[in-house]
Structure formats: C-alpha cells, structure tokens
PDB file of C-alpha atoms in Angstrom:
ATOM      1  CA  MET A   8     -28.834  60.293 -42.641  1.00 85.00           C
ATOM      2  CA  SER A   9     -30.114  61.566 -45.966  1.00 89.00           C
ATOM      3  CA  THR A  10     -31.788  64.867 -46.741  1.00 94.00           C
ATOM      4  CA  ARG A  11     -34.108  65.824 -49.598  1.00 94.00           C
ATOM      5  CA  HIS A  12     -35.238  69.356 -50.463  1.00 96.00           C
ATOM      6  CA  PHE A  13     -38.534  70.302 -52.117  1.00 96.00           C
ATOM      7  CA  LEU A  14     -40.230  73.469 -53.345  1.00 96.00           C
ATOM      8  CA  LEU A  15     -44.000  73.426 -53.783  1.00 94.00           C
ATOM      9  CA  THR A  16     -45.093  75.718 -56.582  1.00 88.00           C
ATOM     10  CA  HIS A  17     -48.362  77.607 -56.984  1.00 81.00           C
ATOM     11  CA  ASP A  18     -49.413  75.348 -59.868  1.00 86.00           C
ATOM     12  CA  GLY A  19     -49.352  72.267 -57.626  1.00 84.00           C
ATOM     13  CA  ALA A  20     -45.941  70.919 -58.664  1.00 90.00           C
ATOM     14  CA  ILE A  21     -43.355  69.580 -56.249  1.00 93.00           C
ATOM     15  CA  GLU A  22     -39.794  70.181 -57.394  1.00 93.00           C
ATOM     16  CA  GLU A  23     -36.892  68.342 -55.775  1.00 94.00           C
ATOM     17  CA  PHE A  24     -33.391  69.781 -55.384  1.00 94.00           C
ATOM     18  CA  SER A  25     -30.194  67.906 -54.651  1.00 92.00           C
ATOM     19  CA  GLU A  26     -28.163  68.675 -51.542  1.00 92.00           C
ATOM     20  CA  ASP A  27     -25.627  70.563 -53.690  1.00 94.00           C
ATOM     21  CA  GLU A  28     -28.322  72.590 -55.475  1.00 94.00           C
ATOM     22  CA  ALA A  29     -30.103  73.460 -52.216  1.00 94.00           C
ATOM     23  CA  SER A  30     -26.814  74.552 -50.616  1.00 94.00           C
ATOM     24  CA  ALA A  31     -25.863  76.667 -53.627  1.00 95.00           C
ATOM     25  CA  VAL A  32     -29.253  78.408 -53.592  1.00 94.00           C
ATOM     26  CA  ALA A  33     -29.089  78.997 -49.820  1.00 93.00           C
ATOM     27  CA  GLU A  34     -25.566  80.430 -50.094  1.00 93.00           C
ATOM     28  CA  GLY A  35     -26.531  82.726 -52.980  1.00 91.00           C
ATOM     29  CA  LYS A  36     -24.276  80.929 -55.460  1.00 95.00           C
ATOM     30  CA  GLN A  37     -27.155  79.758 -57.657  1.00 94.00           C
ATOM     31  CA  ASP A  38     -30.303  81.550 -58.703  1.00 94.00           C
ATOM     32  CA  LEU A  39     -33.649  80.096 -59.747  1.00 95.00           C
ATOM     33  CA  PRO A  40     -34.970  82.577 -62.334  1.00 95.00           C
ATOM     34  CA  ARG A  41     -38.179  80.572 -62.838  1.00 94.00           C
ATOM     35  CA  PHE A  42     -39.090  81.523 -59.248  1.00 95.00           C
ATOM     36  CA  ALA A  43     -38.266  85.241 -59.566  1.00 95.00           C
ATOM     37  CA  ASP A  44     -40.477  87.442 -57.366  1.00 95.00           C
ATOM     38  CA  ARG A  45     -42.197  84.374 -55.914  1.00 94.00           C
ATOM     39  CA  ARG A  46     -42.940  83.196 -52.416  1.00 93.00           C
ATOM     40  CA  LEU A  47     -43.028  79.387 -52.171  1.00 94.00           C
ATOM     41  CA  ARG A  48     -43.339  76.652 -49.600  1.00 94.00           C
ATOM     42  CA  TYR A  49     -40.177  74.658 -48.864  1.00 95.00           C
ATOM     43  CA  VAL A  50     -40.038  71.191 -47.309  1.00 95.00           C
ATOM     44  CA  GLN A  51     -36.901  69.458 -46.067  1.00 95.00           C
ATOM     45  CA  VAL A  52     -37.126  65.727 -45.383  1.00 95.00           C
ATOM     46  CA  ASP A  53     -34.365  64.090 -43.290  1.00 93.00           C
ATOM     47  CA  PHE A  54     -34.403  60.329 -42.851  1.00 91.00           C
ATOM     48  CA  ASP A  55     -32.247  57.439 -41.682  1.00 86.00           C
ATOM     49  CA  ASP A  56     -30.459  55.587 -44.459  1.00 81.00           C
ATOM     50  CA  ASN A  57     -31.146  52.180 -42.937  1.00 76.00           C
ATOM     51  CA  VAL A  58     -33.972  50.433 -41.173  1.00 77.00           C
ATOM     52  CA  ASN A  59     -33.429  50.155 -37.400  1.00 81.00           C
ATOM     53  CA  ASP A  60     -33.756  46.940 -35.343  1.00 84.00           C
ATOM     54  CA  ASP A  61     -37.519  47.488 -35.106  1.00 84.00           C
ATOM     55  CA  GLY A  62     -37.873  47.729 -38.899  1.00 78.00           C
ATOM     56  CA  GLU A  63     -38.412  51.499 -38.800  1.00 82.00           C
ATOM     57  CA  ILE A  64     -36.931  54.412 -40.686  1.00 84.00           C
ATOM     58  CA  HIS A  65     -37.029  57.640 -38.692  1.00 90.00           C
ATOM     59  CA  VAL A  66     -38.151  60.651 -40.724  1.00 93.00           C
ATOM     60  CA  ARG A  67     -38.005  64.320 -39.740  1.00 94.00           C
ATOM     61  CA  THR A  68     -39.499  67.181 -41.734  1.00 94.00           C
ATOM     62  CA  LEU A  69     -39.027  70.922 -41.673  1.00 92.00           C
ATOM     63  CA  GLY A  70     -41.039  73.530 -43.528  1.00 92.00           C
ATOM     64  CA  ALA A  71     -40.493  77.159 -44.407  1.00 93.00           C
ATOM     65  CA  ILE A  72     -41.712  79.886 -46.705  1.00 94.00           C
ATOM     66  CA  VAL A  73     -38.960  81.038 -49.061  1.00 95.00           C
ATOM     67  CA  SER A  74     -38.963  84.249 -51.083  1.00 95.00           C
ATOM     68  CA  PHE A  75     -36.976  84.998 -54.205  1.00 96.00           C
ATOM     69  CA  ASP A  76     -35.966  88.398 -55.579  1.00 96.00           C
ATOM     70  CA  GLU A  77     -36.526  89.658 -59.132  1.00 96.00           C
ATOM     71  CA  ASP A  78     -33.507  87.662 -60.367  1.00 94.00           C
ATOM     72  CA  GLY A  79     -34.461  84.408 -58.643  1.00 95.00           C
ATOM     73  CA  HIS A  80     -31.951  84.670 -55.781  1.00 95.00           C
ATOM     74  CA  LEU A  81     -33.132  83.493 -52.390  1.00 95.00           C
ATOM     75  CA  ARG A  82     -34.190  86.569 -50.440  1.00 94.00           C
ATOM     76  CA  ASP A  83     -35.300  85.009 -47.158  1.00 92.00           C
ATOM     77  CA  ALA A  84     -36.872  82.038 -45.416  1.00 91.00           C
ATOM     78  CA  ASN A  85     -39.558  82.376 -42.747  1.00 90.00           C
ATOM     79  CA  ARG A  86     -42.178  80.410 -40.876  1.00 88.00           C
ATOM     80  CA  ALA A  87     -45.604  79.875 -42.358  1.00 82.00           C
ATOM     81  CA  SER A  88     -47.838  82.759 -41.343  1.00 81.00           C
ATOM     82  CA  GLY A  89     -51.345  81.867 -42.424  1.00 80.00           C
ATOM     83  CA  GLU A  90     -53.730  79.482 -44.116  1.00 81.00           C
ATOM     84  CA  ALA A  91     -52.247  80.185 -47.564  1.00 77.00           C
ATOM     85  CA  ASP A  92     -48.816  79.104 -46.288  1.00 81.00           C
ATOM     86  CA  ALA A  93     -50.063  75.918 -44.632  1.00 84.00           C
ATOM     87  CA  LEU A  94     -48.823  72.603 -45.951  1.00 87.00           C
ATOM     88  CA  SER A  95     -51.623  70.087 -46.394  1.00 87.00           C
ATOM     89  CA  GLU A  96     -51.260  66.550 -45.070  1.00 91.00           C
ATOM     90  CA  PHE A  97     -51.290  65.314 -48.665  1.00 91.00           C
ATOM     91  CA  GLU A  98     -48.422  67.633 -49.657  1.00 91.00           C
ATOM     92  CA  HIS A  99     -46.418  66.662 -46.573  1.00 91.00           C
ATOM     93  CA  ASP A 100     -46.955  62.947 -47.163  1.00 91.00           C
ATOM     94  CA  ALA A 101     -46.166  63.301 -50.882  1.00 92.00           C
ATOM     95  CA  CYS A 102     -42.791  64.903 -50.060  1.00 93.00           C
ATOM     96  CA  VAL A 103     -41.994  62.179 -47.520  1.00 92.00           C
ATOM     97  CA  GLN A 104     -43.014  59.352 -49.849  1.00 91.00           C
ATOM     98  CA  TYR A 105     -41.054  60.881 -52.719  1.00 88.00           C
ATOM     99  CA  ALA A 106     -37.974  61.335 -50.509  1.00 91.00           C
ATOM    100  CA  LEU A 107     -38.170  57.685 -49.449  1.00 88.00           C
ATOM    101  CA  ARG A 108     -38.816  56.294 -52.929  1.00 84.00           C
ATOM    102  CA  GLU A 109     -35.352  54.718 -53.246  1.00 79.00           C
ATOM    103  CA  THR A 110     -35.120  53.640 -49.613  1.00 76.00           C
ATOM    104  CA  ILE A 111     -38.376  51.712 -49.255  1.00 71.00           C
ATOM    105  CA  HIS A 112     -38.745  50.627 -52.905  1.00 63.00           C
ATOM    106  CA  GLN A 113     -42.491  50.853 -53.479  1.00 55.00           C
ATOM    107  CA  SER A 114     -43.352  49.811 -49.948  1.00 56.00           C
ATOM    108  CA  TYR A 115     -45.915  51.652 -47.943  1.00 53.00           C
ATOM    109  CA  ALA A 116     -44.921  53.790 -45.001  1.00 51.00           C
ATOM    110  CA  LEU A 117     -46.844  54.223 -41.796  1.00 53.00           C
ATOM    111  CA  ASN A 118     -47.054  57.834 -40.620  1.00 51.00           C
TER     112      ASN A 118
END
C-alpha cells in the first residue's frame, strides 16, 4: 500500500508531501513557515500498489483541517466544520489522480 499526502492552499494550489516529510511535520520535527498562522485542508490518499485480479486498484482517502502556529509548526488537525472547509469533488479527484499518476500511467480511473 502506498500513501500520498496533500495540502490544499487558499490560492488553489495542491502541494504534495512525501511520507517522510508528512511524518516529520506531524511529529513536530519539521516546520512549514510558508503556512504560518494558516488553516488548510489536508488530504491523504492510500492506494494498493498493484492491480487486483479484477483489474482494480483500491483507493481510500482521508481529509482533515490542519492549523499551523506562527512559526509554521503543526498546531492541530480536526474534522471539516463548515462549507469553507469542504473539499470539492474536483479537489478530491485531483488529489486521487495525482497520487495515482505513476501507478496508472496516464490511464483514466473510474470513481
């Protein structure tokens, strides 16, 4: 199983973090000063590394709202609490497609 981590910024960008980077941020070992005093949407995409016997790749997603302190250290992670926190279908699908880019090599995925 593989995991990809994404932060969605207020300017519409989607930034990916490696497993090591995401762990370091979560453990407080790495800060992200560019996100100081910000509250952002986080998406984690877990997926099978190989196609199963039916030709499928199982994908699981998890979302959260993450807050950073004035130095860019992760302060907390919570559930979405309103319309402003909601992840659009387009954003969700973009994270999934981007996570699978090396696995399905420009193929189309059925959601």
